[in-house]
CSV table of C-alpha atoms in Angstrom, one decimal:
chain,number,residue,atom,x,y,z
A,75,MET,CA,275.8,-22.7,-51.4
A,76,MET,CA,278.0,-21.2,-53.5
A,77,GLU,CA,278.9,-17.7,-53.1
A,78,LEU,CA,278.3,-16.7,-56.8
A,79,ASP,CA,274.9,-17.4,-56.3
A,80,ALA,CA,274.3,-14.6,-54.0
A,81,ASN,CA,272.1,-12.8,-55.8
A,82,ALA,CA,269.0,-10.8,-54.7
A,83,ALA,CA,267.2,-7.7,-55.4
A,84,LEU,CA,267.6,-4.4,-54.1
A,85,THR,CA,266.0,-3.7,-51.1
A,86,ASP,CA,262.5,-1.8,-51.1
A,87,THR,CA,264.1,1.4,-50.1
A,88,GLU,CA,266.5,1.4,-52.6
A,89,LEU,CA,264.0,0.5,-55.1
A,90,THR,CA,262.0,3.3,-54.2
A,91,ASP,CA,264.7,5.7,-55.2
A,92,THR,CA,266.7,4.0,-57.9
A,93,ASN,CA,263.8,2.2,-60.0
A,94,THR,CA,262.7,5.1,-61.5
A,95,ALA,CA,265.8,7.0,-62.2
A,96,GLU,CA,267.3,3.3,-63.7
A,97,ASN,CA,264.1,3.0,-65.9
A,98,ASP,CA,264.0,6.8,-67.0
A,99,ASN,CA,267.6,6.9,-67.7
A,100,ASP,CA,268.3,3.6,-69.6
A,101,GLU,CA,268.1,4.8,-72.9
A,102,MET,CA,270.8,7.9,-72.1
A,103,GLN,CA,272.9,5.0,-70.2
A,104,VAL,CA,272.9,3.1,-73.3
A,105,ASP,CA,273.8,6.2,-75.7
A,106,GLU,CA,276.9,6.9,-73.5
A,107,TYR,CA,278.0,3.5,-73.0
A,108,ASP,CA,281.7,3.3,-74.2
A,109,ASP,CA,283.4,0.6,-75.4
A,110,GLU,CA,287.1,1.7,-75.0
A,111,LEU,CA,288.8,-0.7,-72.5
A,112,ALA,CA,291.4,0.4,-70.1
A,113,GLU,CA,295.2,0.7,-71.4
A,114,GLU,CA,296.7,-0.3,-68.1
A,115,VAL,CA,296.4,-3.0,-65.6
A,116,LEU,CA,294.3,-1.7,-63.5
A,117,MET,CA,296.5,-1.8,-59.6
A,118,ILE,CA,294.4,-2.3,-56.1
A,119,ASP,CA,296.4,-0.6,-53.2
A,120,ASN,CA,293.1,-1.0,-50.6
A,121,VAL,CA,290.5,-3.6,-51.6
A,122,MET,CA,288.0,-2.1,-49.2
A,123,LEU,CA,288.3,1.1,-50.6
A,124,ALA,CA,288.1,0.2,-54.0
A,125,SER,CA,285.1,-2.0,-53.5
A,126,LEU,CA,283.4,0.6,-52.0
A,127,SER,CA,284.1,3.1,-54.6
A,128,ALA,CA,282.9,0.7,-56.9
A,129,ILE,CA,280.1,0.1,-55.5
A,130,GLU,CA,279.7,3.8,-55.5
A,131,GLU,CA,279.9,4.0,-58.7
A,132,VAL,CA,277.8,1.3,-59.7
A,133,THR,CA,274.3,2.2,-57.7
A,134,GLU,CA,275.2,6.1,-58.4
A,135,LYS,CA,274.9,6.4,-54.2
A,136,ALA,CA,277.4,8.4,-52.2
A,137,LEU,CA,278.3,5.8,-49.7
A,138,LEU,CA,282.3,5.6,-49.4
A,139,GLU,CA,282.6,8.1,-46.6
A,140,ASP,CA,279.8,7.3,-44.2
A,141,ALA,CA,281.0,3.2,-44.8
A,142,ILE,CA,284.5,4.2,-43.8
A,143,ILE,CA,283.4,6.6,-40.9
A,144,GLU,CA,281.1,3.3,-39.6
A,145,LEU,CA,284.3,1.2,-40.5
A,146,ASP,CA,286.6,3.2,-38.5
A,147,ALA,CA,284.1,3.8,-35.5
A,148,LEU,CA,283.4,-0.1,-34.8
A,149,ILE,CA,287.3,-0.5,-35.1
A,150,GLU,CA,287.4,2.5,-32.2
A,151,LEU,CA,285.4,0.3,-29.9
A,152,ILE,CA,287.3,-2.8,-30.1
A,153,GLU,CA,290.6,-1.0,-29.7
A,154,VAL,CA,291.6,-0.7,-26.3
A,155,ASP,CA,290.5,-4.7,-26.2
A,156,MET,CA,293.4,-5.5,-28.8
A,157,GLN,CA,296.2,-3.9,-26.8
A,158,GLY,CA,298.9,-5.8,-25.3
A,159,PHE,CA,298.7,-8.8,-27.5
A,160,THR,CA,302.2,-9.8,-29.1
A,161,CYS,CA,302.0,-13.0,-30.1
A,162,GLU,CA,300.7,-13.4,-34.0
A,163,ALA,CA,298.2,-16.5,-32.5
A,164,GLU,CA,297.3,-14.6,-29.5
A,165,LYS,CA,296.5,-11.3,-31.6
A,166,ARG,CA,294.8,-13.5,-34.5
A,167,ASP,CA,292.1,-15.1,-31.7
A,168,GLN,CA,291.6,-11.6,-29.9
A,169,LEU,CA,290.5,-10.2,-33.4
A,170,LEU,CA,288.4,-13.4,-34.1
A,171,TYR,CA,286.7,-13.1,-30.7
A,172,LEU,CA,286.1,-9.6,-30.8
A,173,PHE,CA,285.0,-9.6,-34.8
A,174,TYR,CA,282.5,-12.2,-34.8
A,175,GLN,CA,281.3,-12.2,-31.0
A,176,GLN,CA,281.4,-9.0,-29.5
A,177,LEU,CA,281.1,-6.9,-32.5
A,178,GLY,CA,278.5,-9.5,-33.8
A,179,PHE,CA,279.5,-9.6,-37.5
A,180,SER,CA,278.1,-13.1,-38.9
A,181,GLY,CA,276.6,-15.2,-42.3
A,182,ASP,CA,273.2,-15.9,-42.2
A,183,TRP,CA,273.0,-18.6,-45.5
A,184,ARG,CA,268.9,-18.1,-45.3
A,185,LYS,CA,269.9,-14.2,-46.2
A,186,TRP,CA,272.6,-15.6,-48.8
A,187,LEU,CA,270.4,-14.4,-51.7
A,188,GLU,CA,269.9,-11.0,-50.5
A,189,LEU,CA,271.5,-8.1,-52.1
A,190,ASP,CA,272.5,-6.5,-48.7
A,191,SER,CA,274.3,-9.2,-48.0
A,192,VAL,CA,276.7,-8.3,-50.8
A,193,LEU,CA,277.1,-5.0,-51.1
A,194,LEU,CA,280.0,-3.5,-48.3
A,195,HIS,CA,278.4,-0.8,-47.3
A,196,LYS,CA,275.4,-2.4,-46.0
A,197,VAL,CA,277.1,-5.4,-44.2
A,198,ILE,CA,279.3,-2.9,-42.3
A,199,SER,CA,275.6,-1.7,-41.1
A,200,THR,CA,273.7,-4.5,-40.4
A,201,ARG,CA,277.0,-6.8,-39.8
A,202,ASN,CA,275.4,-9.8,-41.8
A,203,GLY,CA,276.9,-10.9,-44.9
A,204,VAL,CA,278.1,-13.6,-47.2
A,205,PRO,CA,281.5,-15.3,-46.7
A,206,LEU,CA,283.1,-12.9,-49.4
A,207,SER,CA,281.8,-9.7,-47.8
A,208,LEU,CA,282.7,-10.6,-44.3
A,209,GLY,CA,285.8,-11.4,-45.2
A,210,THR,CA,286.7,-8.2,-46.8
A,211,VAL,CA,285.5,-6.5,-43.6
A,212,PHE,CA,287.7,-8.5,-41.3
A,213,MET,CA,290.6,-8.5,-43.8
A,214,TYR,CA,290.6,-4.2,-43.3
A,215,PHE,CA,290.6,-4.7,-39.5
A,216,ALA,CA,293.5,-7.1,-39.8
A,217,GLU,CA,295.2,-4.7,-41.8
A,218,HIS,CA,294.5,-2.2,-38.7
A,219,PHE,CA,295.6,-4.1,-36.0
A,220,GLU,CA,298.6,-5.8,-37.9
A,221,VAL,CA,297.4,-9.4,-37.8
A,222,ASP,CA,298.6,-11.4,-40.9
A,223,VAL,CA,296.0,-12.9,-42.6
A,224,THR,CA,295.2,-13.9,-46.5
A,225,GLY,CA,292.4,-14.3,-48.8
A,226,ILE,CA,292.2,-17.4,-50.1
A,227,LEU,CA,289.9,-17.9,-53.5
A,228,PHE,CA,288.1,-21.4,-52.6
A,229,PRO,CA,286.2,-22.7,-55.2
A,230,GLY,CA,282.6,-20.8,-54.8
A,231,GLN,CA,283.7,-19.3,-51.1
A,232,PHE,CA,285.8,-17.2,-50.2
A,233,VAL,CA,288.2,-18.3,-47.2
A,234,LEU,CA,290.6,-16.6,-44.5
A,235,ARG,CA,294.0,-18.0,-43.9
A,236,PHE,CA,296.5,-17.2,-41.4
A,237,GLY,CA,300.0,-18.1,-41.3
A,238,SER,CA,301.9,-19.8,-44.2
A,239,LYS,CA,300.3,-22.4,-47.0
A,240,ASP,CA,302.1,-25.2,-45.1
A,241,ASP,CA,301.0,-24.7,-41.5
A,242,GLY,CA,298.6,-22.0,-41.8
A,243,LYS,CA,294.6,-21.7,-40.0
A,244,TYR,CA,291.9,-21.7,-42.5
A,245,VAL,CA,289.0,-19.9,-41.2
A,246,ASP,CA,285.2,-19.4,-42.6
A,247,PRO,CA,284.5,-16.0,-42.6
A,248,ALA,CA,281.0,-16.7,-42.2
A,249,ASP,CA,281.3,-17.5,-38.4
A,250,GLY,CA,285.2,-16.9,-37.8
A,251,GLN,CA,285.1,-21.4,-37.1
A,252,GLU,CA,288.1,-23.1,-37.9
A,253,LEU,CA,288.3,-25.1,-41.1
A,254,ASP,CA,290.7,-28.2,-40.7
A,255,HIS,CA,291.7,-30.3,-43.6
A,256,HIS,CA,288.4,-32.8,-43.7
A,257,LYS,CA,285.9,-29.8,-43.3
A,258,LEU,CA,287.9,-28.0,-46.7
A,259,GLN,CA,286.9,-31.1,-47.9
A,260,VAL,CA,283.5,-31.8,-47.2
A,261,LEU,CA,283.2,-27.7,-48.0
A,262,LEU,CA,284.5,-28.8,-51.7
A,263,ARG,CA,282.5,-31.9,-52.2
A,264,GLY,CA,279.3,-29.8,-51.8
A,265,ILE,CA,280.4,-27.4,-54.3
A,266,GLU,CA,281.8,-29.6,-56.9
A,267,GLY,CA,280.3,-33.2,-56.5
A,268,ASN,CA,281.0,-36.2,-54.2
A,269,HIS,CA,284.2,-37.1,-56.0
A,270,ALA,CA,285.9,-33.8,-55.6
A,271,LEU,CA,289.6,-34.2,-53.8
A,272,LEU,CA,291.1,-30.7,-52.1
A,273,SER,CA,294.4,-30.0,-53.8
A,274,ASP,CA,296.8,-26.8,-53.7
A,275,ASP,CA,295.0,-25.3,-56.9
A,276,ASP,CA,291.6,-25.0,-54.2
A,277,LEU,CA,293.7,-23.2,-51.9
A,278,LEU,CA,294.5,-20.0,-54.3
A,279,GLU,CA,295.9,-17.1,-52.5
A,280,ALA,CA,294.3,-13.6,-53.7
A,281,THR,CA,295.9,-10.8,-54.8
A,282,ASN,CA,294.1,-7.1,-53.9
A,283,GLU,CA,293.2,-7.3,-57.8
A,284,MET,CA,291.9,-10.9,-57.7
A,285,HIS,CA,290.1,-10.6,-54.6
A,286,TYR,CA,288.1,-7.4,-56.1
A,287,LEU,CA,287.3,-9.0,-59.1
A,288,ARG,CA,285.5,-11.6,-57.2
A,289,LEU,CA,283.2,-9.0,-55.5
A,290,LEU,CA,282.5,-7.3,-58.6
A,291,GLN,CA,281.3,-10.6,-60.0
A,292,VAL,CA,279.3,-11.2,-57.2
A,293,LEU,CA,277.6,-8.2,-57.5
A,294,LYS,CA,277.1,-8.3,-61.5
A,295,ALA,CA,275.8,-11.7,-60.5
A,296,ALA,CA,273.1,-10.1,-58.2
A,297,LEU,CA,272.0,-7.3,-60.0
A,298,ILE,CA,271.5,-9.4,-62.9
A,299,ARG,CA,269.4,-11.6,-61.2
A,300,ASP,CA,267.2,-9.1,-60.1
A,301,GLU,CA,267.3,-7.5,-63.6
A,302,HIS,CA,268.9,-4.3,-62.6
A,303,PHE,CA,270.6,-4.7,-66.5
A,304,SER,CA,271.8,-1.2,-66.5
A,305,TYR,CA,273.6,-1.5,-63.0
A,306,ALA,CA,275.1,-4.8,-64.0
A,307,LEU,CA,276.8,-3.4,-67.0
A,308,ARG,CA,278.6,-0.6,-65.2
A,309,SER,CA,279.9,-3.5,-62.6
A,310,ILE,CA,281.2,-5.3,-65.8
A,311,ASP,CA,282.9,-2.5,-67.3
A,312,LEU,CA,284.8,-2.2,-64.0
A,313,ILE,CA,285.5,-6.1,-64.4
A,314,LEU,CA,286.6,-5.4,-67.9
A,315,GLU,CA,289.0,-3.0,-66.4
A,316,LEU,CA,290.9,-5.8,-65.1
A,317,GLU,CA,290.0,-8.4,-67.3
A,318,PRO,CA,289.8,-6.4,-70.9
A,319,ASP,CA,289.5,-9.3,-73.0
A,320,GLU,CA,287.8,-11.8,-71.2
A,321,PRO,CA,285.1,-13.4,-73.1
A,322,TYR,CA,283.0,-14.8,-71.0
A,323,GLU,CA,282.4,-11.5,-69.4
A,324,ILE,CA,282.2,-9.7,-72.6
A,325,ARG,CA,279.3,-12.7,-73.4
A,326,ASP,CA,277.8,-11.3,-70.4
A,327,ARG,CA,278.1,-7.9,-71.6
A,328,GLY,CA,276.4,-8.8,-74.7
A,329,PHE,CA,273.3,-10.2,-72.8
A,330,LEU,CA,272.7,-7.4,-70.6
A,331,LEU,CA,273.4,-5.0,-74.0
A,332,GLN,CA,270.5,-7.4,-75.7
A,333,GLN,CA,268.1,-6.8,-72.7
A,334,LEU,CA,268.6,-2.7,-73.4
A,335,ASP,CA,267.4,-3.3,-76.9
A,336,CYS,CA,271.1,-2.1,-77.8
A,337,LYS,CA,271.3,-5.0,-80.4
A,338,LYS,CA,274.6,-3.9,-82.6
A,339,LEU,CA,276.9,-4.2,-79.9
A,340,ALA,CA,275.0,-7.1,-78.3
A,341,SER,CA,275.7,-8.9,-81.6
A,342,GLU,CA,279.3,-7.8,-81.8
A,343,ASP,CA,280.1,-9.0,-78.1
A,344,PHE,CA,278.3,-12.3,-79.0
A,345,SER,CA,280.6,-12.9,-82.1
A,346,TYR,CA,283.6,-11.8,-79.7
A,347,PHE,CA,282.5,-14.8,-77.7
A,348,ILE,CA,282.0,-17.1,-81.0
A,349,GLU,CA,285.4,-16.6,-82.0
A,350,GLN,CA,287.4,-16.7,-78.7
A,351,CYS,CA,285.4,-20.2,-77.6
A,352,PRO,CA,284.0,-22.1,-80.1
A,353,ASP,CA,284.1,-25.5,-78.4
A,354,ASP,CA,281.8,-24.0,-75.4
A,355,PRO,CA,278.2,-25.2,-75.6
A,356,ILE,CA,276.5,-22.2,-75.4
A,357,THR,CA,278.4,-21.1,-78.8
A,358,ARG,CA,275.4,-22.5,-80.7
A,359,VAL,CA,272.8,-20.7,-79.1
A,360,LEU,CA,274.7,-17.4,-79.5
A,361,LYS,CA,275.2,-18.1,-83.2
A,362,ALA,CA,271.4,-18.3,-83.5
A,363,GLN,CA,271.2,-15.1,-81.5
A,364,VAL,CA,273.7,-13.3,-83.6
A,365,GLU,CA,271.2,-14.5,-86.5
A,366,GLU,CA,268.2,-13.1,-84.9
A,367,LEU,CA,270.2,-10.0,-83.7
A,368,ALA,CA,271.1,-9.5,-87.7
A,369,ALA,CA,267.3,-10.3,-88.8
A,370,ALA,CA,265.7,-7.9,-86.5
A,371,ASN,CA,268.1,-5.0,-87.6
A,372,ASP,CA,267.5,-5.4,-91.1
A,373,THR,CA,263.6,-5.3,-90.5
A,374,ILE,CA,263.6,-2.0,-88.5
A,375,HIS,CA,265.8,-0.6,-91.4
């Protein structure tokens, strides 16, 4: 299952706190919506802190401080067991063991459609998530214990790599198990079809900005699936801080604005996508949408 399909509803508890406020404030949020884009490229120093801050902004929940406290408490639980290892391979294997076996972090594919498996503060609490969220938490631990690890943006999934590109060890963040060339090939074919062949392009190293962006995209998909459009709109605003001219994100923003009955802005976003991607199969549909939105606007006035 592709990670970007990890979409689900907010938990019942969160819905109790947020649905009423969201519905009451949708009109206000649209009125306050600002289309001004960041002029400078956003630089991410720490993916965990940036992502938790983003989730805090999107959900309007104060969660960053408590999540970091909980993370540091988990690190303290295994601090002693990480001492005395100097060889990089030994440190790697020990941290993998402690993270997945002693602390019990895991990825249950049956929960990959649940939003709690995407939201980092929930993953830290429940110790269950999708590969991307689990990999993000693991890399936070690895940085603390000075274990060299790289995030890999494998098609449809996040993968961890220890060591260099030529002789590195690839690990599935869902369970901490090694992914040899054959397993990576099988994983790729499950996503792209039986004729897909593993190449270097499939093992793209993630910069902090790329890692953060993937997290935002997964969050956006989860919120859209559950029709939390104003929350998803905030996610796209954050994505566009990194990719201000990305036509597919602007197209998705148009869909969200349309759902929030902001027809003029939706039409502008659809028109931008049509101009930038004239050969995309959905362009014909969007042209009809623009015409319908224009007709509706004329009728209202």
